[in-house]
Amino acid sequence: AEYVASGPFCGAPSPDGTRRMLMCLVTTGMSCAGDPNQNGILPMRREPHRYNSSVDSLASPEIFIVQHPGAAYPAYVLTFAS
C-alpha cells in the first residue's frame, strides 16, 4: 500500500491532510509471468484459452495486470493520513 499511497495514485491531500484511495476487488484468473514484449496480448495457456492476467513474479506476486477493465470491481473508498 505504501507504493500506491506515496505515488500519484491517490491524488493531492485534502485540506485536512487526508487522502483517498479506491480499493477494488479484482478477478485475476490464471496468471502468467509478465513480459514487456507481450504488447497487451497474453500468451496461450492451452488452445484456445489465454491467460487472464500477468504478474511480476509467479512465486510471490505483488503486481497484477489484468487485460479486461470489467475484471475490477470498486469495493471500498479508504481515507487515510499520510
Short mmCIF file of C-alpha atoms in Angstrom, two decimals:
data_model
loop_
_atom_site.label_atom_id
_atom_site.label_comp_id
_atom_site.label_asym_id
_atom_site.label_seq_id
_atom_site.Cartn_x
_atom_site.Cartn_y
_atom_site.Cartn_z
CA ALA A 1 0.00 0.00 0.00
CA GLU A 2 2.95 2.34 0.59
CA TYR A 3 3.87 2.12 -3.11
CA VAL A 4 0.40 3.32 -4.06
CA ALA A 5 -0.01 5.87 -1.25
CA SER A 6 3.35 7.53 -1.89
CA GLY A 7 2.77 7.86 -5.64
CA PRO A 8 0.31 9.93 -7.68
CA PHE A 9 -2.41 7.26 -7.47
CA CYS A 10 -4.32 8.89 -4.57
CA GLY A 11 -4.30 12.47 -5.78
CA ALA A 12 -3.47 15.53 -3.71
CA PRO A 13 -4.21 15.55 0.02
CA SER A 14 -7.42 17.27 1.19
CA PRO A 15 -7.14 20.48 3.25
CA ASP A 16 -7.28 18.36 6.44
CA GLY A 17 -4.30 16.26 5.23
CA THR A 18 -6.24 13.11 4.41
CA ARG A 19 -6.03 11.23 1.13
CA ARG A 20 -8.42 8.78 -0.51
CA MET A 21 -7.81 5.53 -2.32
CA LEU A 22 -10.29 3.32 -4.17
CA MET A 23 -9.83 -0.32 -3.22
CA CYS A 24 -11.13 -2.79 -5.79
CA LEU A 25 -11.79 -6.50 -5.90
CA VAL A 26 -10.07 -7.90 -8.98
CA THR A 27 -10.72 -11.16 -10.79
CA THR A 28 -7.25 -12.31 -11.86
CA GLY A 29 -7.98 -15.80 -13.18
CA MET A 30 -4.94 -17.79 -14.33
CA SER A 31 -1.79 -15.64 -14.28
CA CYS A 32 1.44 -15.84 -16.26
CA ALA A 33 4.75 -14.04 -15.73
CA GLY A 34 4.65 -10.58 -17.27
CA ASP A 35 6.85 -9.75 -20.23
CA PRO A 36 7.29 -6.29 -21.84
CA ASN A 37 7.16 -7.96 -25.28
CA GLN A 38 3.57 -9.15 -24.76
CA ASN A 39 2.21 -5.80 -26.01
CA GLY A 40 -1.13 -6.30 -24.28
CA ILE A 41 -1.72 -9.80 -25.68
CA LEU A 42 -1.30 -12.60 -23.15
CA PRO A 43 0.13 -15.94 -24.29
CA MET A 44 -1.90 -19.10 -24.82
CA ARG A 45 -2.41 -21.41 -21.86
CA ARG A 46 -3.97 -24.22 -23.86
CA GLU A 47 -5.56 -23.60 -27.23
CA PRO A 48 -7.84 -21.67 -27.50
CA HIS A 49 -7.58 -20.29 -23.94
CA ARG A 50 -5.30 -17.40 -22.99
CA TYR A 51 -4.04 -16.46 -19.56
CA ASN A 52 -6.25 -13.90 -17.81
CA SER A 53 -3.60 -11.70 -16.16
CA SER A 54 0.14 -11.22 -15.79
CA VAL A 55 2.19 -10.84 -12.60
CA ASP A 56 5.63 -9.61 -11.61
CA SER A 57 6.57 -12.95 -10.01
CA LEU A 58 4.87 -16.33 -10.20
CA ALA A 59 6.38 -17.43 -6.87
CA SER A 60 5.33 -14.36 -4.89
CA PRO A 61 3.20 -11.97 -6.99
CA GLU A 62 2.75 -8.39 -5.78
CA ILE A 63 1.74 -6.64 -9.00
CA PHE A 64 -1.16 -7.97 -11.09
CA ILE A 65 -2.04 -6.66 -14.55
CA VAL A 66 -5.47 -7.57 -15.91
CA GLN A 67 -6.35 -7.06 -19.56
CA HIS A 68 -10.10 -6.59 -19.17
CA PRO A 69 -11.46 -3.46 -17.43
CA GLY A 70 -14.50 -5.44 -16.29
CA ALA A 71 -12.23 -7.56 -14.05
CA ALA A 72 -12.01 -4.80 -11.39
CA TYR A 73 -14.96 -4.10 -9.12
CA PRO A 74 -14.93 -0.97 -6.87
CA ALA A 75 -15.34 -2.13 -3.27
CA TYR A 76 -14.19 0.48 -0.72
CA VAL A 77 -13.06 4.09 -0.51
CA LEU A 78 -10.20 4.27 2.02
CA THR A 79 -9.47 7.59 3.74
CA PHE A 80 -6.08 7.91 5.42
CA ALA A 81 -3.50 10.42 6.61
CA SER A 82 -0.02 10.06 5.15
#
